[in-house]
Amino acid sequence: MAGWRTLIVTSDARLVVRDGNLHLERDDRQLTLPIEDIDTILIESPQGSVSVPVLSELATRGIALLVVDRKHTPCGVLLPYAQNPRIPPLLQAQIDLTEPFKKRVWQRIVQQKIRNAARCLDELGRPGSEKLRQIAATVKSGDSTGREAYAAREYFKFLGPGFKRRSESSTSAALDYGYAVVRAAVARSLASTGLQCALGVGHRGAANPFNLADDFVEVFRPFVDLMVFSQPPQTERELTSEYRSYLLSTLRLECSIYGNAYCISTAAQEVAESYARAVLARDHRKVSLPELVGGEVRRYE
Amino acid sequence: MRLIVFFDLPVKTRRDKRHYAEFRRFLLRDGYYPIQFSVYGRACGGLDRTEMHLARLKAHLPPKGSVRCMVVTEKQYASIEVLLGQQKPEEKQCAYEQLTF
């Protein structure tokens, strides 16, 4: 059972394991948190420190620990290694995957991404979703006709008229931040399922150890877009810490897989497991992908 | 959702003391925090998790004494009136799942 709490460390806290729980302490206060409840830890402070038993415990339980660079963008993640007995057969199966399998999976990822983008436009009350759905219907195996790039161009035109994705604006920075958080969650899920992240289906970068994570993060991007464009950052340059924490709650957005409700971080786990099943069975139809539904943040009462 | 465990355990003999210590240690290791002496609480994410922790609790009961458990929602738990003393950081309402430290 995966954890359900996200922890952001913004102060110069020391993280240690005590009585099997994660214990945080700094001069004026302390907090004890059950490790099994944790899903993701984001360390935002340059002063914080983490003990080695914490790292080992987090890796054993498949909990993601993210660290950030000087601009506060997540730049590293602790991934579980070799926890899974399935690794050798799974790795062999991943290597042996046929081109048609990869192309079919990539086709489905692109289609779902475009459909999610269309739903995102609907949720934001912007036009253009019909056009995107038409594009989604024409995606060929392996996206040989480049529908993804075309759809992305149209999508951003509708999403934010005049908005330039590659600009230095805070909106762009917010998107980068959100994508990085979700990518880390996807990479963690894939690694803890025993999959080799370097072997992608659509992304084949020879120097990229996260090709597979980059493949699956595509379907999750519209969730981040929905968060950012429904409540754009107010400041010009730097993202405030409140806004970064808002972006982190993307992981708790609700989505649907075959009619069942998940939050993004458990959906990432489900996607990774379904992909492992598909790889072993050599059947691309076994891959399940999340569908954007309402943009509701899931809460536990 | 919160699980609240109340207990009175005998500590007369060495064996009783050992059972008491083992039970308390189980509570701490399973992520419960002390609210007061002999009253422990734990935040659970949803019904499945509440049931899981309840089952674990039942599996670790000491042989003698009195143990009670109550499940309340976050909202109900947050309505506790602290008449005297301080609330612990673990008691903060956690319906948001996101915790900043």
GROMACS .gro file of C-alpha atoms in nm:
model
  402
    1MET     CA    1   0.000   0.000   0.000
    2ALA     CA    2   0.155   0.327  -0.109
    3GLY     CA    3   0.176   0.623   0.124
    4TRP     CA    4  -0.065   0.912   0.117
    5ARG     CA    5   0.128   1.208   0.254
    6THR     CA    6   0.363   1.447   0.086
    7LEU     CA    7   0.624   1.614   0.299
    8ILE     CA    8   0.803   1.934   0.209
    9VAL     CA    9   1.105   2.025   0.414
   10THR     CA   10   1.158   2.399   0.392
   11SER     CA   11   1.358   2.457   0.708
   12ASP     CA   12   1.702   2.353   0.826
   13ALA     CA   13   1.559   2.035   0.976
   14ARG     CA   14   1.748   1.716   1.052
   15LEU     CA   15   1.579   1.396   0.932
   16VAL     CA   16   1.648   1.079   1.127
   17VAL     CA   17   1.478   0.745   1.186
   18ARG     CA   18   1.347   0.692   1.538
   19ASP     CA   19   1.138   0.393   1.645
   20GLY     CA   20   1.080   0.309   1.281
   21ASN     CA   21   0.929   0.652   1.221
   22LEU     CA   22   1.068   0.951   1.041
   23HIS     CA   23   1.167   1.210   1.296
   24LEU     CA   24   1.224   1.571   1.197
   25GLU     CA   25   1.387   1.813   1.432
   26ARG     CA   26   1.517   2.163   1.441
   27ASP     CA   27   1.587   2.405   1.721
   28ASP     CA   28   1.235   2.505   1.809
   29ARG     CA   29   1.018   2.216   1.705
   30GLN     CA   30   1.005   1.853   1.611
   31LEU     CA   31   0.770   1.617   1.437
   32THR     CA   32   0.738   1.241   1.408
   33LEU     CA   33   0.581   1.094   1.098
   34PRO     CA   34   0.517   0.723   1.023
   35ILE     CA   35   0.736   0.631   0.726
   36GLU     CA   36   0.474   0.407   0.570
   37ASP     CA   37   0.234   0.703   0.538
   38ILE     CA   38   0.479   0.899   0.327
   39ASP     CA   39   0.457   0.905  -0.049
   40THR     CA   40   0.704   1.177  -0.148
   41ILE     CA   41   0.953   1.395   0.038
   42LEU     CA   42   1.071   1.715  -0.120
   43ILE     CA   43   1.371   1.877   0.042
   44GLU     CA   44   1.366   2.243  -0.047
   45SER     CA   45   1.605   2.381   0.205
   46PRO     CA   46   1.978   2.397   0.138
   47GLN     CA   47   2.044   2.364   0.512
   48GLY     CA   48   1.855   2.044   0.585
   49SER     CA   49   2.032   1.717   0.655
   50VAL     CA   50   1.924   1.356   0.609
   51SER     CA   51   2.072   1.055   0.786
   52VAL     CA   52   2.176   0.744   0.595
   53PRO     CA   53   1.919   0.519   0.772
   54VAL     CA   54   1.650   0.756   0.641
   55LEU     CA   55   1.777   0.715   0.283
   56SER     CA   56   1.791   0.340   0.320
   57GLU     CA   57   1.444   0.316   0.473
   58LEU     CA   58   1.294   0.538   0.201
   59ALA     CA   59   1.459   0.335  -0.075
   60THR     CA   60   1.342   0.006   0.076
   61ARG     CA   61   0.983   0.125   0.085
   62GLY     CA   62   0.993   0.289  -0.257
   63ILE     CA   63   0.934   0.640  -0.125
   64ALA     CA   64   1.057   0.920  -0.349
   65LEU     CA   65   1.298   1.172  -0.204
   66LEU     CA   66   1.349   1.476  -0.422
   67VAL     CA   67   1.619   1.737  -0.389
   68VAL     CA   68   1.614   2.074  -0.562
   69ASP     CA   69   1.873   2.291  -0.732
   70ARG     CA   70   1.949   2.653  -0.650
   71LYS     CA   71   1.644   2.768  -0.843
   72HIS     CA   72   1.427   2.533  -0.632
   73THR     CA   73   1.350   2.309  -0.929
   74PRO     CA   74   1.360   1.938  -0.845
   75CYS     CA   75   1.686   1.806  -0.987
   76GLY     CA   76   1.736   1.466  -0.826
   77VAL     CA   77   1.539   1.172  -0.695
   78LEU     CA   78   1.629   0.874  -0.479
   79LEU     CA   79   1.515   0.560  -0.657
   80PRO     CA   80   1.473   0.214  -0.509
   81TYR     CA   81   1.724  -0.029  -0.651
   82ALA     CA   82   1.683  -0.403  -0.700
   83GLN     CA   83   1.400  -0.443  -0.449
   84ASN     CA   84   1.207  -0.642  -0.695
   85PRO     CA   85   1.260  -1.013  -0.769
   86ARG     CA   86   1.107  -0.968  -1.112
   87ILE     CA   87   1.400  -0.762  -1.240
   88PRO     CA   88   1.595  -1.016  -1.450
   89PRO     CA   89   1.298  -1.154  -1.647
   90LEU     CA   90   1.146  -0.810  -1.676
   91LEU     CA   91   1.468  -0.654  -1.802
   92GLN     CA   92   1.510  -0.931  -2.059
   93ALA     CA   93   1.150  -0.884  -2.170
   94GLN     CA   94   1.205  -0.509  -2.200
   95ILE     CA   95   1.513  -0.563  -2.415
   96ASP     CA   96   1.328  -0.813  -2.633
   97LEU     CA   97   1.028  -0.587  -2.696
   98THR     CA   98   0.934  -0.567  -3.060
   99GLU     CA   99   0.905  -0.245  -3.256
  100PRO     CA  100   0.528  -0.292  -3.313
  101PHE     CA  101   0.474  -0.322  -2.934
  102LYS     CA  102   0.666  -0.001  -2.864
  103LYS     CA  103   0.491   0.181  -3.146
  104ARG     CA  104   0.148   0.074  -3.022
  105VAL     CA  105   0.224   0.183  -2.666
  106TRP     CA  106   0.357   0.515  -2.790
  107GLN     CA  107   0.044   0.561  -3.001
  108ARG     CA  108  -0.175   0.508  -2.696
  109ILE     CA  109   0.035   0.744  -2.483
  110VAL     CA  110   0.010   1.019  -2.744
  111GLN     CA  111  -0.363   0.964  -2.786
  112GLN     CA  112  -0.428   0.976  -2.414
  113LYS     CA  113  -0.209   1.280  -2.374
  114ILE     CA  114  -0.404   1.467  -2.641
  115ARG     CA  115  -0.738   1.358  -2.494
  116ASN     CA  116  -0.626   1.474  -2.151
  117ALA     CA  117  -0.516   1.804  -2.303
  118ALA     CA  118  -0.863   1.837  -2.459
  119ARG     CA  119  -1.028   1.772  -2.123
  120CYS     CA  120  -0.795   2.028  -1.963
  121LEU     CA  121  -0.921   2.291  -2.211
  122ASP     CA  122  -1.280   2.193  -2.124
  123GLU     CA  123  -1.212   2.227  -1.752
  124LEU     CA  124  -1.062   2.571  -1.805
  125GLY     CA  125  -1.355   2.677  -2.023
  126ARG     CA  126  -1.134   2.734  -2.328
  127PRO     CA  127  -1.229   2.642  -2.684
  128GLY     CA  128  -1.043   2.393  -2.901
  129SER     CA  129  -1.110   2.062  -2.729
  130GLU     CA  130  -1.306   1.928  -3.027
  131LYS     CA  131  -1.016   1.995  -3.257
  132LEU     CA  132  -0.777   1.815  -3.022
  133ARG     CA  133  -1.008   1.514  -2.996
  134GLN     CA  134  -1.017   1.495  -3.375
  135ILE     CA  135  -0.636   1.501  -3.382
  136ALA     CA  136  -0.626   1.226  -3.114
  137ALA     CA  137  -0.839   1.004  -3.334
  138THR     CA  138  -0.587   1.028  -3.619
  139VAL     CA  139  -0.274   0.927  -3.426
  140LYS     CA  140  -0.110   0.636  -3.606
  141SER     CA  141   0.099   0.355  -3.462
  142GLY     CA  142   0.427   0.502  -3.336
  143ASP     CA  143   0.281   0.847  -3.412
  144SER     CA  144   0.446   0.822  -3.754
  145THR     CA  145   0.268   1.132  -3.878
  146GLY     CA  146   0.383   1.353  -3.588
  147ARG     CA  147   0.037   1.429  -3.450
  148GLU     CA  148   0.184   1.492  -3.105
  149ALA     CA  149   0.380   1.800  -3.209
  150TYR     CA  150   0.086   1.931  -3.410
  151ALA     CA  151  -0.155   1.878  -3.120
  152ALA     CA  152   0.086   2.045  -2.876
  153ARG     CA  153   0.110   2.350  -3.098
  154GLU     CA  154  -0.268   2.381  -3.124
  155TYR     CA  155  -0.312   2.305  -2.752
  156PHE     CA  156  -0.084   2.582  -2.628
  157LYS     CA  157  -0.248   2.824  -2.870
  158PHE     CA  158  -0.584   2.758  -2.701
  159LEU     CA  159  -0.441   2.718  -2.350
  160GLY     CA  160  -0.276   3.056  -2.326
  161PRO     CA  161  -0.308   3.287  -2.626
  162GLY     CA  162   0.022   3.469  -2.666
  163PHE     CA  163   0.194   3.233  -2.424
  164LYS     CA  164   0.538   3.114  -2.524
  165ARG     CA  165   0.638   2.784  -2.370
  166ARG     CA  166   1.012   2.846  -2.395
  167SER     CA  167   1.000   3.196  -2.246
  168GLU     CA  168   1.145   3.305  -1.914
  169SER     CA  169   0.803   3.375  -1.763
  170SER     CA  170   0.693   3.246  -1.423
  171THR     CA  171   0.419   3.045  -1.595
  172SER     CA  172   0.685   2.855  -1.786
  173ALA     CA  173   0.882   2.805  -1.466
  174ALA     CA  174   0.567   2.676  -1.295
  175LEU     CA  175   0.509   2.423  -1.575
  176ASP     CA  176   0.872   2.307  -1.555
  177TYR     CA  177   0.840   2.266  -1.180
  178GLY     CA  178   0.517   2.071  -1.202
  179TYR     CA  179   0.647   1.846  -1.479
  180ALA     CA  180   0.962   1.774  -1.277
  181VAL     CA  181   0.756   1.672  -0.974
  182VAL     CA  182   0.535   1.439  -1.175
  183ARG     CA  183   0.832   1.299  -1.369
  184ALA     CA  184   0.998   1.210  -1.040
  185ALA     CA  185   0.682   1.031  -0.925
  186VAL     CA  186   0.665   0.838  -1.252
  187ALA     CA  187   1.035   0.746  -1.241
  188ARG     CA  188   1.000   0.629  -0.882
  189SER     CA  189   0.699   0.412  -0.969
  190LEU     CA  190   0.873   0.255  -1.268
  191ALA     CA  191   1.190   0.183  -1.071
  192SER     CA  192   1.006   0.036  -0.774
  193THR     CA  193   0.807  -0.188  -1.009
  194GLY     CA  194   1.139  -0.328  -1.133
  195LEU     CA  195   1.139  -0.166  -1.477
  196GLN     CA  196   1.449  -0.026  -1.641
  197CYS     CA  197   1.376   0.343  -1.702
  198ALA     CA  198   1.639   0.384  -1.973
  199LEU     CA  199   1.448   0.162  -2.217
  200GLY     CA  200   1.173   0.385  -2.354
  201VAL     CA  201   0.908   0.334  -2.619
  202GLY     CA  202   0.878   0.681  -2.775
  203HIS     CA  203   1.181   0.847  -2.619
  204ARG     CA  204   1.499   0.673  -2.730
  205GLY     CA  205   1.767   0.921  -2.625
  206ALA     CA  206   2.097   0.734  -2.600
  207ALA     CA  207   2.214   0.961  -2.318
  208ASN     CA  208   1.883   0.969  -2.129
  209PRO     CA  209   1.853   0.723  -1.838
  210PHE     CA  210   1.484   0.814  -1.799
  211ASN     CA  211   1.341   0.749  -2.144
  212LEU     CA  212   1.055   0.540  -2.010
  213ALA     CA  213   0.967   0.797  -1.744
  214ASP     CA  214   0.964   1.064  -2.013
  215ASP     CA  215   0.726   0.848  -2.217
  216PHE     CA  216   0.471   0.803  -1.942
  217VAL     CA  217   0.499   1.154  -1.802
  218GLU     CA  218   0.345   1.275  -2.130
  219VAL     CA  219  -0.004   1.164  -2.029
  220PHE     CA  220   0.032   1.346  -1.697
  221ARG     CA  221   0.140   1.681  -1.838
  222PRO     CA  222  -0.214   1.818  -1.891
  223PHE     CA  223  -0.277   1.772  -1.516
  224VAL     CA  224   0.007   2.012  -1.443
  225ASP     CA  225  -0.121   2.247  -1.715
  226LEU     CA  226  -0.462   2.246  -1.548
  227MET     CA  227  -0.309   2.335  -1.210
  228VAL     CA  228  -0.097   2.615  -1.356
  229PHE     CA  229  -0.352   2.771  -1.590
  230SER     CA  230  -0.644   2.753  -1.348
  231GLN     CA  231  -0.437   2.946  -1.095
  232PRO     CA  232  -0.138   3.109  -1.266
  233PRO     CA  233   0.155   3.229  -1.053
  234GLN     CA  234   0.115   3.591  -0.950
  235THR     CA  235   0.479   3.686  -0.923
  236GLU     CA  236   0.695   3.786  -1.219
  237ARG     CA  237   1.010   3.583  -1.180
  238GLU     CA  238   1.056   3.346  -0.889
  239LEU     CA  239   0.785   3.109  -0.773
  240THR     CA  240   0.680   3.164  -0.415
  241SER     CA  241   0.707   2.876  -0.171
  242GLU     CA  242   0.325   2.873  -0.138
  243TYR     CA  243   0.297   2.833  -0.512
  244ARG     CA  244   0.554   2.554  -0.519
  245SER     CA  245   0.359   2.375  -0.251
  246TYR     CA  246   0.042   2.426  -0.459
  247LEU     CA  247   0.222   2.267  -0.756
  248LEU     CA  248   0.326   1.973  -0.544
  249SER     CA  249  -0.041   1.903  -0.472
  250THR     CA  250  -0.070   1.803  -0.840
  251LEU     CA  251   0.029   1.460  -0.711
  252ARG     CA  252  -0.305   1.451  -0.529
  253LEU     CA  253  -0.518   1.544  -0.829
  254GLU     CA  254  -0.784   1.294  -0.911
  255CYS     CA  255  -0.775   1.095  -1.232
  256SER     CA  256  -0.950   0.790  -1.366
  257ILE     CA  257  -0.821   0.457  -1.493
  258TYR     CA  258  -1.093   0.239  -1.645
  259GLY     CA  259  -1.350   0.421  -1.436
  260ASN     CA  260  -1.167   0.385  -1.104
  261ALA     CA  261  -1.056   0.697  -0.922
  262TYR     CA  262  -0.690   0.738  -0.831
  263CYS     CA  263  -0.474   1.029  -0.733
  264ILE     CA  264  -0.181   1.100  -0.961
  265SER     CA  265   0.085   0.940  -0.744
  266THR     CA  266  -0.106   0.610  -0.712
  267ALA     CA  267  -0.201   0.630  -1.079
  268ALA     CA  268   0.171   0.648  -1.164
  269GLN     CA  269   0.217   0.328  -0.967
  270GLU     CA  270  -0.075   0.164  -1.147
  271VAL     CA  271   0.059   0.271  -1.487
  272ALA     CA  272   0.403   0.127  -1.404
  273GLU     CA  273   0.256  -0.204  -1.288
  274SER     CA  274   0.030  -0.232  -1.591
  275TYR     CA  275   0.329  -0.166  -1.817
  276ALA     CA  276   0.528  -0.440  -1.644
  277ARG     CA  277   0.237  -0.681  -1.699
  278ALA     CA  278   0.212  -0.572  -2.063
  279VAL     CA  279   0.585  -0.621  -2.116
  280LEU     CA  280   0.583  -0.971  -1.966
  281ALA     CA  281   0.271  -1.070  -2.161
  282ARG     CA  282   0.395  -0.889  -2.477
  283ASP     CA  283   0.053  -0.733  -2.509
  284HIS     CA  284   0.031  -0.357  -2.550
  285ARG     CA  285  -0.340  -0.361  -2.464
  286LYS     CA  286  -0.258  -0.433  -2.098
  287VAL     CA  287  -0.113  -0.084  -2.048
  288SER     CA  288  -0.353   0.137  -1.853
  289LEU     CA  289  -0.328   0.513  -1.876
  290PRO     CA  290  -0.485   0.783  -1.659
  291GLU     CA  291  -0.767   0.998  -1.783
  292LEU     CA  292  -0.809   1.355  -1.668
  293VAL     CA  293  -1.150   1.390  -1.506
  294GLY     CA  294  -1.249   1.680  -1.288
  295GLY     CA  295  -0.938   1.847  -1.157
  296GLU     CA  296  -1.042   1.771  -0.800
  297VAL     CA  297  -0.778   1.733  -0.533
  298ARG     CA  298  -0.830   1.406  -0.348
  299ARG     CA  299  -0.856   1.438   0.026
  300TYR     CA  300  -0.873   1.187   0.302
  301GLU     CA  301  -1.132   1.253   0.567
  302MET     CA  302  -0.932   0.972   0.982
  303ARG     CA  303  -0.791   0.917   1.329
  304LEU     CA  304  -0.760   0.610   1.539
  305ILE     CA  305  -0.755   0.682   1.909
  306VAL     CA  306  -0.644   0.407   2.146
  307PHE     CA  307  -0.712   0.420   2.520
  308PHE     CA  308  -0.559   0.167   2.751
  309ASP     CA  309  -0.519   0.063   3.113
  310LEU     CA  310  -0.268  -0.214   3.160
  311PRO     CA  311  -0.157  -0.389   3.479
  312VAL     CA  312   0.208  -0.327   3.573
  313LYS     CA  313   0.232  -0.520   3.901
  314THR     CA  314   0.439  -0.822   3.795
  315ARG     CA  315   0.746  -0.827   3.571
  316ARG     CA  316   0.551  -1.013   3.305
  317ASP     CA  317   0.277  -0.746   3.307
  318LYS     CA  318   0.539  -0.475   3.275
  319ARG     CA  319   0.692  -0.653   2.979
  320HIS     CA  320   0.354  -0.684   2.807
  321TYR     CA  321   0.288  -0.318   2.874
  322ALA     CA  322   0.623  -0.213   2.729
  323GLU     CA  323   0.576  -0.434   2.425
  324PHE     CA  324   0.230  -0.290   2.357
  325ARG     CA  325   0.349   0.068   2.391
  326ARG     CA  326   0.644  -0.003   2.169
  327PHE     CA  327   0.414  -0.154   1.906
  328LEU     CA  328   0.205   0.164   1.913
  329LEU     CA  329   0.508   0.386   1.864
  330ARG     CA  330   0.654   0.170   1.588
  331ASP     CA  331   0.322   0.158   1.406
  332GLY     CA  332   0.320   0.538   1.396
  333TYR     CA  333   0.098   0.629   1.689
  334TYR     CA  334   0.182   0.944   1.880
  335PRO     CA  335   0.108   0.994   2.249
  336ILE     CA  336  -0.182   1.233   2.306
  337GLN     CA  337  -0.173   1.188   2.683
  338PHE     CA  338  -0.059   0.909   2.915
  339SER     CA  339  -0.234   0.591   2.797
  340VAL     CA  340  -0.409   0.771   2.512
  341TYR     CA  341  -0.249   0.733   2.170
  342GLY     CA  342  -0.359   0.854   1.830
  343ARG     CA  343  -0.279   0.786   1.467
  344ALA     CA  344  -0.376   0.962   1.145
  345CYS     CA  345  -0.489   0.721   0.872
  346GLY     CA  346  -0.540   0.797   0.504
  347GLY     CA  347  -0.882   0.655   0.431
  348LEU     CA  348  -1.092   0.362   0.540
  349ASP     CA  349  -0.865   0.084   0.408
  350ARG     CA  350  -0.574   0.211   0.607
  351THR     CA  351  -0.782   0.255   0.920
  352GLU     CA  352  -0.889  -0.109   0.891
  353MET     CA  353  -0.531  -0.219   0.832
  354HIS     CA  354  -0.404  -0.043   1.144
  355LEU     CA  355  -0.698  -0.168   1.348
  356ALA     CA  356  -0.618  -0.525   1.244
  357ARG     CA  357  -0.254  -0.476   1.344
  358LEU     CA  358  -0.362  -0.333   1.676
  359LYS     CA  359  -0.580  -0.638   1.742
  360ALA     CA  360  -0.290  -0.865   1.658
  361HIS     CA  361  -0.066  -0.696   1.917
  362LEU     CA  362  -0.298  -0.675   2.215
  363PRO     CA  363  -0.153  -0.763   2.554
  364PRO     CA  364  -0.314  -1.061   2.734
  365LYS     CA  365  -0.465  -0.863   3.022
  366GLY     CA  366  -0.601  -0.516   3.092
  367SER     CA  367  -0.842  -0.287   2.910
  368VAL     CA  368  -0.790  -0.139   2.564
  369ARG     CA  369  -1.040   0.067   2.367
  370CYS     CA  370  -1.024   0.217   2.026
  371MET     CA  371  -1.225   0.490   1.860
  372VAL     CA  372  -1.227   0.602   1.497
  373VAL     CA  373  -1.308   0.966   1.429
  374THR     CA  374  -1.289   1.179   1.118
  375GLU     CA  375  -1.028   1.453   1.086
  376LYS     CA  376  -1.300   1.712   1.128
  377GLN     CA  377  -1.426   1.559   1.449
  378TYR     CA  378  -1.072   1.520   1.577
  379ALA     CA  379  -0.996   1.884   1.501
  380SER     CA  380  -1.293   1.989   1.714
  381ILE     CA  381  -1.123   1.864   2.031
  382GLU     CA  382  -1.115   2.150   2.276
  383VAL     CA  383  -0.781   2.180   2.446
  384LEU     CA  384  -0.873   2.316   2.789
  385LEU     CA  385  -0.528   2.309   2.938
  386GLY     CA  386  -0.188   2.230   2.795
  387GLN     CA  387  -0.050   2.227   2.441
  388GLN     CA  388  -0.154   2.051   2.124
  389LYS     CA  389   0.118   1.844   1.955
  390PRO     CA  390   0.223   1.907   1.593
  391GLU     CA  391   0.111   1.551   1.507
  392GLU     CA  392  -0.243   1.652   1.605
  393LYS     CA  393  -0.267   1.914   1.334
  394GLN     CA  394  -0.551   1.836   1.096
  395CYS     CA  395  -0.406   1.648   0.801
  396ALA     CA  396  -0.688   1.630   0.547
  397TYR     CA  397  -0.454   1.807   0.306
  398GLU     CA  398  -0.194   1.529   0.303
  399GLN     CA  399   0.070   1.787   0.239
  400LEU     CA  400   0.290   1.869   0.528
  401THR     CA  401   0.545   2.147   0.547
  402PHE     CA  402   0.818   2.146   0.807
   0.00000   0.00000   0.00000
